[in-house]
């Protein structure tokens, strides 16, 4: 489990674009080691104003080669399921050469979370995960696709990483 909040990356402060791999900041080198150690990813993201949160975009922008040639799935959540955030994330990950599997998981706040026992109208209520019909099956399919694709696409296969400007 990689929690962006625990890494507390500042807004991107590297002088050289990540595709050159010339990291100057200690926090970038630490973040690079964390992502580099992963074979594949499940991105869990809320939707903020029809896109992904700034912290997630920032965390992706810090690195380049560490994402490349790896497989990912997207689990989004939001008032309406976070589908627009998931769509944006797919486009962003394509640029860093991450292969995103077709099946995603989408959780809607008022359909897939249980707010029983929470104070009515409390805007800070988080609810408990209570996935609706088809959500668990979608998750299972997504994870199967990630494993299958990862076997086809060996982790760290930089041959698939194109040059900047493609
Ligand atoms: C700044 C902001 C923008 C949001 N924009 C959307 C949105 O565009 N679509 C949506 O479905 N939900 C939106 N929401 C609702 C969040 O997706 C929802 O509250 C989610 O549970 C937030 O996750 P978090 O608590 O992990 O940040 C927004 C929430 C915030 C804070």
mmCIF file with all atom_site columns, C-alpha atoms and ligand atoms in Angstrom:
data_model
loop_
_atom_site.group_PDB
_atom_site.id
_atom_site.type_symbol
_atom_site.label_atom_id
_atom_site.label_alt_id
_atom_site.label_comp_id
_atom_site.label_asym_id
_atom_site.label_entity_id
_atom_site.label_seq_id
_atom_site.pdbx_PDB_ins_code
_atom_site.Cartn_x
_atom_site.Cartn_y
_atom_site.Cartn_z
_atom_site.occupancy
_atom_site.B_iso_or_equiv
_atom_site.pdbx_formal_charge
_atom_site.auth_seq_id
_atom_site.auth_comp_id
_atom_site.auth_asym_id
_atom_site.auth_atom_id
_atom_site.pdbx_PDB_model_num
ATOM   1   C CA  . UNK A 1 1   ? 0.000   0.000   0.000   1.00 0.00 ? 1   UNK A CA  1
ATOM   2   C CA  . UNK A 1 2   ? 1.480   3.307   -1.085  1.00 0.00 ? 2   UNK A CA  1
ATOM   3   C CA  . UNK A 1 3   ? -0.260  6.316   0.442   1.00 0.00 ? 3   UNK A CA  1
ATOM   4   C CA  . UNK A 1 4   ? 0.637   9.625   -1.175  1.00 0.00 ? 4   UNK A CA  1
ATOM   5   C CA  . UNK A 1 5   ? -0.231  11.424  2.065   1.00 0.00 ? 5   UNK A CA  1
ATOM   6   C CA  . UNK A 1 6   ? 2.624   9.595   3.815   1.00 0.00 ? 6   UNK A CA  1
ATOM   7   C CA  . UNK A 1 7   ? 5.130   10.805  1.235   1.00 0.00 ? 7   UNK A CA  1
ATOM   8   C CA  . UNK A 1 8   ? 4.023   14.443  1.446   1.00 0.00 ? 8   UNK A CA  1
ATOM   9   C CA  . UNK A 1 9   ? 5.714   15.397  -1.808  1.00 0.00 ? 9   UNK A CA  1
ATOM   10  C CA  . UNK A 1 10  ? 5.931   19.155  -2.331  1.00 0.00 ? 10  UNK A CA  1
ATOM   11  C CA  . UNK A 1 11  ? 4.644   20.572  -5.607  1.00 0.00 ? 11  UNK A CA  1
ATOM   12  C CA  . UNK A 1 12  ? 7.081   19.393  -8.252  1.00 0.00 ? 12  UNK A CA  1
ATOM   13  C CA  . UNK A 1 13  ? 10.389  21.125  -7.535  1.00 0.00 ? 13  UNK A CA  1
ATOM   14  C CA  . UNK A 1 14  ? 12.833  19.245  -9.745  1.00 0.00 ? 14  UNK A CA  1
ATOM   15  C CA  . UNK A 1 15  ? 14.730  21.472  -12.190 1.00 0.00 ? 15  UNK A CA  1
ATOM   16  C CA  . UNK A 1 16  ? 15.008  18.730  -14.834 1.00 0.00 ? 16  UNK A CA  1
ATOM   17  C CA  . UNK A 1 17  ? 12.013  16.903  -16.378 1.00 0.00 ? 17  UNK A CA  1
ATOM   18  C CA  . UNK A 1 18  ? 11.631  13.385  -15.012 1.00 0.00 ? 18  UNK A CA  1
ATOM   19  C CA  . UNK A 1 19  ? 12.172  11.664  -18.358 1.00 0.00 ? 19  UNK A CA  1
ATOM   20  C CA  . UNK A 1 20  ? 15.880  12.545  -18.055 1.00 0.00 ? 20  UNK A CA  1
ATOM   21  C CA  . UNK A 1 21  ? 16.096  10.652  -14.740 1.00 0.00 ? 21  UNK A CA  1
ATOM   22  C CA  . UNK A 1 22  ? 18.353  13.333  -13.244 1.00 0.00 ? 22  UNK A CA  1
ATOM   23  C CA  . UNK A 1 23  ? 16.798  13.637  -9.795  1.00 0.00 ? 23  UNK A CA  1
ATOM   24  C CA  . UNK A 1 24  ? 18.232  16.310  -7.515  1.00 0.00 ? 24  UNK A CA  1
ATOM   25  C CA  . UNK A 1 25  ? 15.879  16.210  -4.511  1.00 0.00 ? 25  UNK A CA  1
ATOM   26  C CA  . UNK A 1 26  ? 16.083  13.575  -1.759  1.00 0.00 ? 26  UNK A CA  1
ATOM   27  C CA  . UNK A 1 27  ? 12.265  13.273  -1.680  1.00 0.00 ? 27  UNK A CA  1
ATOM   28  C CA  . UNK A 1 28  ? 12.275  12.461  -5.416  1.00 0.00 ? 28  UNK A CA  1
ATOM   29  C CA  . UNK A 1 29  ? 14.874  9.733   -4.923  1.00 0.00 ? 29  UNK A CA  1
ATOM   30  C CA  . UNK A 1 30  ? 12.832  8.237   -2.073  1.00 0.00 ? 30  UNK A CA  1
ATOM   31  C CA  . UNK A 1 31  ? 9.638   8.367   -4.160  1.00 0.00 ? 31  UNK A CA  1
ATOM   32  C CA  . UNK A 1 32  ? 11.478  6.858   -7.131  1.00 0.00 ? 32  UNK A CA  1
ATOM   33  C CA  . UNK A 1 33  ? 12.594  3.882   -5.026  1.00 0.00 ? 33  UNK A CA  1
ATOM   34  C CA  . UNK A 1 34  ? 9.027   3.254   -3.825  1.00 0.00 ? 34  UNK A CA  1
ATOM   35  C CA  . UNK A 1 35  ? 7.500   3.255   -7.317  1.00 0.00 ? 35  UNK A CA  1
ATOM   36  C CA  . UNK A 1 36  ? 10.415  1.419   -8.897  1.00 0.00 ? 36  UNK A CA  1
ATOM   37  C CA  . UNK A 1 37  ? 9.912   -1.454  -6.417  1.00 0.00 ? 37  UNK A CA  1
ATOM   38  C CA  . UNK A 1 38  ? 6.337   -2.029  -7.619  1.00 0.00 ? 38  UNK A CA  1
ATOM   39  C CA  . UNK A 1 39  ? 5.640   -4.600  -10.326 1.00 0.00 ? 39  UNK A CA  1
ATOM   40  C CA  . UNK A 1 40  ? 2.165   -3.246  -11.118 1.00 0.00 ? 40  UNK A CA  1
ATOM   41  C CA  . UNK A 1 41  ? -0.331  -0.768  -9.725  1.00 0.00 ? 41  UNK A CA  1
ATOM   42  C CA  . UNK A 1 42  ? -3.938  -0.344  -8.703  1.00 0.00 ? 42  UNK A CA  1
ATOM   43  C CA  . UNK A 1 43  ? -4.550  3.397   -8.591  1.00 0.00 ? 43  UNK A CA  1
ATOM   44  C CA  . UNK A 1 44  ? -7.273  4.331   -6.094  1.00 0.00 ? 44  UNK A CA  1
ATOM   45  C CA  . UNK A 1 45  ? -8.440  7.837   -6.801  1.00 0.00 ? 45  UNK A CA  1
ATOM   46  C CA  . UNK A 1 46  ? -11.327 10.122  -5.951  1.00 0.00 ? 46  UNK A CA  1
ATOM   47  C CA  . UNK A 1 47  ? -12.735 12.546  -8.510  1.00 0.00 ? 47  UNK A CA  1
ATOM   48  C CA  . UNK A 1 48  ? -12.098 16.222  -7.863  1.00 0.00 ? 48  UNK A CA  1
ATOM   49  C CA  . UNK A 1 49  ? -13.799 18.647  -10.268 1.00 0.00 ? 49  UNK A CA  1
ATOM   50  C CA  . UNK A 1 50  ? -14.026 16.065  -13.046 1.00 0.00 ? 50  UNK A CA  1
ATOM   51  C CA  . UNK A 1 51  ? -10.403 14.961  -12.776 1.00 0.00 ? 51  UNK A CA  1
ATOM   52  C CA  . UNK A 1 52  ? -7.856  13.386  -10.456 1.00 0.00 ? 52  UNK A CA  1
ATOM   53  C CA  . UNK A 1 53  ? -6.634  15.211  -7.324  1.00 0.00 ? 53  UNK A CA  1
ATOM   54  C CA  . UNK A 1 54  ? -3.635  17.484  -7.764  1.00 0.00 ? 54  UNK A CA  1
ATOM   55  C CA  . UNK A 1 55  ? -1.593  15.345  -5.355  1.00 0.00 ? 55  UNK A CA  1
ATOM   56  C CA  . UNK A 1 56  ? -1.927  12.292  -7.599  1.00 0.00 ? 56  UNK A CA  1
ATOM   57  C CA  . UNK A 1 57  ? -0.968  14.203  -10.756 1.00 0.00 ? 57  UNK A CA  1
ATOM   58  C CA  . UNK A 1 58  ? 1.989   15.667  -8.872  1.00 0.00 ? 58  UNK A CA  1
ATOM   59  C CA  . UNK A 1 59  ? 3.106   12.224  -7.693  1.00 0.00 ? 59  UNK A CA  1
ATOM   60  C CA  . UNK A 1 60  ? 2.981   10.889  -11.251 1.00 0.00 ? 60  UNK A CA  1
ATOM   61  C CA  . UNK A 1 61  ? 4.793   13.918  -12.701 1.00 0.00 ? 61  UNK A CA  1
ATOM   62  C CA  . UNK A 1 62  ? 7.773   13.461  -10.355 1.00 0.00 ? 62  UNK A CA  1
ATOM   63  C CA  . UNK A 1 63  ? 8.826   10.245  -12.135 1.00 0.00 ? 63  UNK A CA  1
ATOM   64  C CA  . UNK A 1 64  ? 8.924   8.735   -15.603 1.00 0.00 ? 64  UNK A CA  1
ATOM   65  C CA  . UNK A 1 65  ? 10.895  5.515   -16.172 1.00 0.00 ? 65  UNK A CA  1
ATOM   66  C CA  . UNK A 1 66  ? 9.572   4.048   -12.900 1.00 0.00 ? 66  UNK A CA  1
ATOM   67  C CA  . UNK A 1 67  ? 6.044   3.950   -14.380 1.00 0.00 ? 67  UNK A CA  1
ATOM   68  C CA  . UNK A 1 68  ? 7.039   2.706   -17.806 1.00 0.00 ? 68  UNK A CA  1
ATOM   69  C CA  . UNK A 1 69  ? 6.446   -0.822  -19.053 1.00 0.00 ? 69  UNK A CA  1
ATOM   70  C CA  . UNK A 1 70  ? 4.270   -1.655  -16.039 1.00 0.00 ? 70  UNK A CA  1
ATOM   71  C CA  . UNK A 1 71  ? 0.595   -2.562  -15.826 1.00 0.00 ? 71  UNK A CA  1
ATOM   72  C CA  . UNK A 1 72  ? -2.071  -0.680  -13.867 1.00 0.00 ? 72  UNK A CA  1
ATOM   73  C CA  . UNK A 1 73  ? -5.751  -0.772  -13.059 1.00 0.00 ? 73  UNK A CA  1
ATOM   74  C CA  . UNK A 1 74  ? -7.882  2.157   -11.957 1.00 0.00 ? 74  UNK A CA  1
ATOM   75  C CA  . UNK A 1 75  ? -10.371 2.190   -9.078  1.00 0.00 ? 75  UNK A CA  1
ATOM   76  C CA  . UNK A 1 76  ? -12.166 5.513   -8.860  1.00 0.00 ? 76  UNK A CA  1
ATOM   77  C CA  . UNK A 1 77  ? -14.712 6.878   -6.428  1.00 0.00 ? 77  UNK A CA  1
ATOM   78  C CA  . UNK A 1 78  ? -16.759 10.018  -6.187  1.00 0.00 ? 78  UNK A CA  1
ATOM   79  C CA  . UNK A 1 79  ? -20.310 11.274  -5.961  1.00 0.00 ? 79  UNK A CA  1
ATOM   80  C CA  . UNK A 1 80  ? -20.958 9.785   -9.387  1.00 0.00 ? 80  UNK A CA  1
ATOM   81  C CA  . UNK A 1 81  ? -18.323 7.046   -9.335  1.00 0.00 ? 81  UNK A CA  1
ATOM   82  C CA  . UNK A 1 82  ? -15.324 9.091   -10.430 1.00 0.00 ? 82  UNK A CA  1
ATOM   83  C CA  . UNK A 1 83  ? -15.414 7.931   -14.052 1.00 0.00 ? 83  UNK A CA  1
ATOM   84  C CA  . UNK A 1 84  ? -14.096 11.232  -15.404 1.00 0.00 ? 84  UNK A CA  1
ATOM   85  C CA  . UNK A 1 85  ? -11.115 11.063  -13.033 1.00 0.00 ? 85  UNK A CA  1
ATOM   86  C CA  . UNK A 1 86  ? -10.473 7.495   -14.226 1.00 0.00 ? 86  UNK A CA  1
ATOM   87  C CA  . UNK A 1 87  ? -10.599 8.621   -17.864 1.00 0.00 ? 87  UNK A CA  1
ATOM   88  C CA  . UNK A 1 88  ? -8.106  11.428  -17.206 1.00 0.00 ? 88  UNK A CA  1
ATOM   89  C CA  . UNK A 1 89  ? -5.809  9.086   -15.290 1.00 0.00 ? 89  UNK A CA  1
ATOM   90  C CA  . UNK A 1 90  ? -5.703  6.679   -18.245 1.00 0.00 ? 90  UNK A CA  1
ATOM   91  C CA  . UNK A 1 91  ? -4.555  9.459   -20.581 1.00 0.00 ? 91  UNK A CA  1
ATOM   92  C CA  . UNK A 1 92  ? -1.886  10.623  -18.118 1.00 0.00 ? 92  UNK A CA  1
ATOM   93  C CA  . UNK A 1 93  ? -0.588  7.089   -17.578 1.00 0.00 ? 93  UNK A CA  1
ATOM   94  C CA  . UNK A 1 94  ? -0.375  6.527   -21.331 1.00 0.00 ? 94  UNK A CA  1
ATOM   95  C CA  . UNK A 1 95  ? 2.137   9.375   -21.472 1.00 0.00 ? 95  UNK A CA  1
ATOM   96  C CA  . UNK A 1 96  ? 4.385   7.721   -18.856 1.00 0.00 ? 96  UNK A CA  1
ATOM   97  C CA  . UNK A 1 97  ? 4.053   4.398   -20.711 1.00 0.00 ? 97  UNK A CA  1
ATOM   98  C CA  . UNK A 1 98  ? 1.969   2.544   -18.143 1.00 0.00 ? 98  UNK A CA  1
ATOM   99  C CA  . UNK A 1 99  ? -0.345  -0.040  -19.692 1.00 0.00 ? 99  UNK A CA  1
ATOM   100 C CA  . UNK A 1 100 ? -3.807  0.347   -18.131 1.00 0.00 ? 100 UNK A CA  1
ATOM   101 C CA  . UNK A 1 101 ? -6.104  -2.692  -18.272 1.00 0.00 ? 101 UNK A CA  1
ATOM   102 C CA  . UNK A 1 102 ? -9.584  -2.169  -19.779 1.00 0.00 ? 102 UNK A CA  1
ATOM   103 C CA  . UNK A 1 103 ? -11.655 -3.106  -16.735 1.00 0.00 ? 103 UNK A CA  1
ATOM   104 C CA  . UNK A 1 104 ? -11.954 -0.462  -14.041 1.00 0.00 ? 104 UNK A CA  1
ATOM   105 C CA  . UNK A 1 105 ? -13.863 -0.220  -10.781 1.00 0.00 ? 105 UNK A CA  1
ATOM   106 C CA  . UNK A 1 106 ? -16.099 2.730   -10.054 1.00 0.00 ? 106 UNK A CA  1
ATOM   107 C CA  . UNK A 1 107 ? -17.595 3.377   -6.605  1.00 0.00 ? 107 UNK A CA  1
ATOM   108 C CA  . UNK A 1 108 ? -20.333 5.967   -6.083  1.00 0.00 ? 108 UNK A CA  1
ATOM   109 C CA  . UNK A 1 109 ? -20.511 7.591   -2.667  1.00 0.00 ? 109 UNK A CA  1
ATOM   110 C CA  . UNK A 1 110 ? -24.244 7.086   -2.172  1.00 0.00 ? 110 UNK A CA  1
ATOM   111 C CA  . UNK A 1 111 ? -24.516 3.661   -3.852  1.00 0.00 ? 111 UNK A CA  1
ATOM   112 C CA  . UNK A 1 112 ? -21.378 1.825   -2.741  1.00 0.00 ? 112 UNK A CA  1
ATOM   113 C CA  . UNK A 1 113 ? -20.889 3.144   0.795   1.00 0.00 ? 113 UNK A CA  1
ATOM   114 C CA  . UNK A 1 114 ? -23.099 2.623   3.843   1.00 0.00 ? 114 UNK A CA  1
ATOM   115 C CA  . UNK A 1 115 ? -23.739 5.707   5.961   1.00 0.00 ? 115 UNK A CA  1
ATOM   116 C CA  . UNK A 1 116 ? -25.891 3.911   8.543   1.00 0.00 ? 116 UNK A CA  1
ATOM   117 C CA  . UNK A 1 117 ? -25.112 5.273   11.985  1.00 0.00 ? 117 UNK A CA  1
ATOM   118 C CA  . UNK A 1 118 ? -23.539 8.448   10.630  1.00 0.00 ? 118 UNK A CA  1
ATOM   119 C CA  . UNK A 1 119 ? -25.004 11.815  11.562  1.00 0.00 ? 119 UNK A CA  1
ATOM   120 C CA  . UNK A 1 120 ? -27.506 12.743  8.808   1.00 0.00 ? 120 UNK A CA  1
ATOM   121 C CA  . UNK A 1 121 ? -26.137 15.552  6.676   1.00 0.00 ? 121 UNK A CA  1
ATOM   122 C CA  . UNK A 1 122 ? -22.645 15.348  8.189   1.00 0.00 ? 122 UNK A CA  1
ATOM   123 C CA  . UNK A 1 123 ? -20.365 16.370  5.287   1.00 0.00 ? 123 UNK A CA  1
ATOM   124 C CA  . UNK A 1 124 ? -17.359 14.692  6.940   1.00 0.00 ? 124 UNK A CA  1
ATOM   125 C CA  . UNK A 1 125 ? -19.070 11.275  7.188   1.00 0.00 ? 125 UNK A CA  1
ATOM   126 C CA  . UNK A 1 126 ? -16.953 8.734   5.322   1.00 0.00 ? 126 UNK A CA  1
ATOM   127 C CA  . UNK A 1 127 ? -19.302 5.743   5.303   1.00 0.00 ? 127 UNK A CA  1
ATOM   128 C CA  . UNK A 1 128 ? -18.288 2.093   5.224   1.00 0.00 ? 128 UNK A CA  1
ATOM   129 C CA  . UNK A 1 129 ? -17.492 0.332   1.987   1.00 0.00 ? 129 UNK A CA  1
ATOM   130 C CA  . UNK A 1 130 ? -20.639 -1.525  0.840   1.00 0.00 ? 130 UNK A CA  1
ATOM   131 C CA  . UNK A 1 131 ? -20.066 -2.293  -2.840  1.00 0.00 ? 131 UNK A CA  1
ATOM   132 C CA  . UNK A 1 132 ? -23.180 -2.597  -5.003  1.00 0.00 ? 132 UNK A CA  1
ATOM   133 C CA  . UNK A 1 133 ? -23.956 -5.224  -7.624  1.00 0.00 ? 133 UNK A CA  1
ATOM   134 C CA  . UNK A 1 134 ? -21.106 -6.065  -9.951  1.00 0.00 ? 134 UNK A CA  1
ATOM   135 C CA  . UNK A 1 135 ? -18.425 -4.080  -8.137  1.00 0.00 ? 135 UNK A CA  1
ATOM   136 C CA  . UNK A 1 136 ? -16.621 -7.072  -6.588  1.00 0.00 ? 136 UNK A CA  1
ATOM   137 C CA  . UNK A 1 137 ? -16.780 -8.917  -9.923  1.00 0.00 ? 137 UNK A CA  1
ATOM   138 C CA  . UNK A 1 138 ? -15.312 -5.876  -11.695 1.00 0.00 ? 138 UNK A CA  1
ATOM   139 C CA  . UNK A 1 139 ? -12.494 -5.717  -9.134  1.00 0.00 ? 139 UNK A CA  1
ATOM   140 C CA  . UNK A 1 140 ? -11.777 -9.406  -9.602  1.00 0.00 ? 140 UNK A CA  1
ATOM   141 C CA  . UNK A 1 141 ? -11.716 -9.033  -13.400 1.00 0.00 ? 141 UNK A CA  1
ATOM   142 C CA  . UNK A 1 142 ? -9.454  -6.004  -13.146 1.00 0.00 ? 142 UNK A CA  1
ATOM   143 C CA  . UNK A 1 143 ? -6.979  -7.819  -10.883 1.00 0.00 ? 143 UNK A CA  1
ATOM   144 C CA  . UNK A 1 144 ? -6.982  -10.851 -13.190 1.00 0.00 ? 144 UNK A CA  1
ATOM   145 C CA  . UNK A 1 145 ? -6.259  -8.596  -16.168 1.00 0.00 ? 145 UNK A CA  1
ATOM   146 C CA  . UNK A 1 146 ? -3.404  -6.923  -14.263 1.00 0.00 ? 146 UNK A CA  1
ATOM   147 C CA  . UNK A 1 147 ? -1.816  -10.282 -13.444 1.00 0.00 ? 147 UNK A CA  1
ATOM   148 C CA  . UNK A 1 148 ? -2.310  -11.617 -16.988 1.00 0.00 ? 148 UNK A CA  1
ATOM   149 C CA  . UNK A 1 149 ? -0.935  -8.486  -18.645 1.00 0.00 ? 149 UNK A CA  1
ATOM   150 C CA  . UNK A 1 150 ? 1.978   -8.340  -16.180 1.00 0.00 ? 150 UNK A CA  1
ATOM   151 C CA  . UNK A 1 151 ? 3.021   -11.828 -17.213 1.00 0.00 ? 151 UNK A CA  1
ATOM   152 C CA  . UNK A 1 152 ? 2.937   -10.797 -20.854 1.00 0.00 ? 152 UNK A CA  1
ATOM   153 C CA  . UNK A 1 153 ? 4.725   -7.543  -20.144 1.00 0.00 ? 153 UNK A CA  1
ATOM   154 C CA  . UNK A 1 154 ? 7.618   -8.284  -17.777 1.00 0.00 ? 154 UNK A CA  1
ATOM   155 C CA  . UNK A 1 155 ? 8.079   -5.643  -15.051 1.00 0.00 ? 155 UNK A CA  1
ATOM   156 C CA  . UNK A 1 156 ? 10.851  -3.230  -15.849 1.00 0.00 ? 156 UNK A CA  1
ATOM   157 C CA  . UNK A 1 157 ? 10.668  -3.872  -19.595 1.00 0.00 ? 157 UNK A CA  1
ATOM   158 C CA  . UNK A 1 158 ? 11.990  -0.508  -20.672 1.00 0.00 ? 158 UNK A CA  1
ATOM   159 C CA  . UNK A 1 159 ? 11.879  -1.539  -24.325 1.00 0.00 ? 159 UNK A CA  1
ATOM   160 C CA  . UNK A 1 160 ? 8.324   -0.252  -24.382 1.00 0.00 ? 160 UNK A CA  1
ATOM   161 C CA  . UNK A 1 161 ? 9.316   3.157   -23.110 1.00 0.00 ? 161 UNK A CA  1
ATOM   162 C CA  . UNK A 1 162 ? 9.402   5.507   -26.070 1.00 0.00 ? 162 UNK A CA  1
ATOM   163 C CA  . UNK A 1 163 ? 11.293  8.745   -26.366 1.00 0.00 ? 163 UNK A CA  1
ATOM   164 C CA  . UNK A 1 164 ? 9.812   12.010  -25.167 1.00 0.00 ? 164 UNK A CA  1
ATOM   165 C CA  . UNK A 1 165 ? 7.865   13.863  -27.818 1.00 0.00 ? 165 UNK A CA  1
ATOM   166 C CA  . UNK A 1 166 ? 6.027   10.853  -29.252 1.00 0.00 ? 166 UNK A CA  1
HETATM 167 C C1  . LIG B 2 .   ? -12.432 19.567  -4.417  1.00 0.00 ? 1   LIG B C1  1
HETATM 168 C C2  . LIG B 2 .   ? -13.473 18.487  -4.620  1.00 0.00 ? 1   LIG B C2  1
HETATM 169 C C3  . LIG B 2 .   ? -14.040 18.335  -5.861  1.00 0.00 ? 1   LIG B C3  1
HETATM 170 C C4  . LIG B 2 .   ? -14.962 17.301  -6.092  1.00 0.00 ? 1   LIG B C4  1
HETATM 171 N N1  . LIG B 2 .   ? -15.437 17.121  -7.353  1.00 0.00 ? 1   LIG B N1  1
HETATM 172 C C5  . LIG B 2 .   ? -16.198 16.030  -7.625  1.00 0.00 ? 1   LIG B C5  1
HETATM 173 C C6  . LIG B 2 .   ? -16.588 15.762  -8.967  1.00 0.00 ? 1   LIG B C6  1
HETATM 174 O O1  . LIG B 2 .   ? -16.257 16.453  -9.890  1.00 0.00 ? 1   LIG B O1  1
HETATM 175 N N2  . LIG B 2 .   ? -17.327 14.652  -9.194  1.00 0.00 ? 1   LIG B N2  1
HETATM 176 C C7  . LIG B 2 .   ? -17.703 13.807  -8.185  1.00 0.00 ? 1   LIG B C7  1
HETATM 177 O O2  . LIG B 2 .   ? -18.380 12.813  -8.469  1.00 0.00 ? 1   LIG B O2  1
HETATM 178 N N3  . LIG B 2 .   ? -17.352 14.047  -6.896  1.00 0.00 ? 1   LIG B N3  1
HETATM 179 C C8  . LIG B 2 .   ? -16.587 15.129  -6.605  1.00 0.00 ? 1   LIG B C8  1
HETATM 180 N N4  . LIG B 2 .   ? -16.197 15.391  -5.313  1.00 0.00 ? 1   LIG B N4  1
HETATM 181 C C9  . LIG B 2 .   ? -16.602 14.464  -4.263  1.00 0.00 ? 1   LIG B C9  1
HETATM 182 C C10 . LIG B 2 .   ? -15.510 13.498  -3.928  1.00 0.00 ? 1   LIG B C10 1
HETATM 183 O O3  . LIG B 2 .   ? -15.178 12.661  -5.028  1.00 0.00 ? 1   LIG B O3  1
HETATM 184 C C11 . LIG B 2 .   ? -15.910 12.622  -2.762  1.00 0.00 ? 1   LIG B C11 1
HETATM 185 O O4  . LIG B 2 .   ? -16.240 13.471  -1.681  1.00 0.00 ? 1   LIG B O4  1
HETATM 186 C C12 . LIG B 2 .   ? -14.815 11.674  -2.346  1.00 0.00 ? 1   LIG B C12 1
HETATM 187 O O5  . LIG B 2 .   ? -15.319 10.845  -1.323  1.00 0.00 ? 1   LIG B O5  1
HETATM 188 C C13 . LIG B 2 .   ? -13.567 12.415  -1.849  1.00 0.00 ? 1   LIG B C13 1
HETATM 189 O O6  . LIG B 2 .   ? -12.582 11.496  -1.536  1.00 0.00 ? 1   LIG B O6  1
HETATM 190 P P1  . LIG B 2 .   ? -11.457 11.801  -0.443  1.00 0.00 ? 1   LIG B P1  1
HETATM 191 O O7  . LIG B 2 .   ? -12.197 12.011  0.860   1.00 0.00 ? 1   LIG B O7  1
HETATM 192 O O8  . LIG B 2 .   ? -10.605 10.568  -0.452  1.00 0.00 ? 1   LIG B O8  1
HETATM 193 O O9  . LIG B 2 .   ? -10.745 13.041  -0.883  1.00 0.00 ? 1   LIG B O9  1
HETATM 194 C C14 . LIG B 2 .   ? -15.321 16.423  -5.035  1.00 0.00 ? 1   LIG B C14 1
HETATM 195 C C15 . LIG B 2 .   ? -14.740 16.622  -3.768  1.00 0.00 ? 1   LIG B C15 1
HETATM 196 C C16 . LIG B 2 .   ? -13.829 17.622  -3.568  1.00 0.00 ? 1   LIG B C16 1
HETATM 197 C C17 . LIG B 2 .   ? -13.182 17.762  -2.214  1.00 0.00 ? 1   LIG B C17 1
#
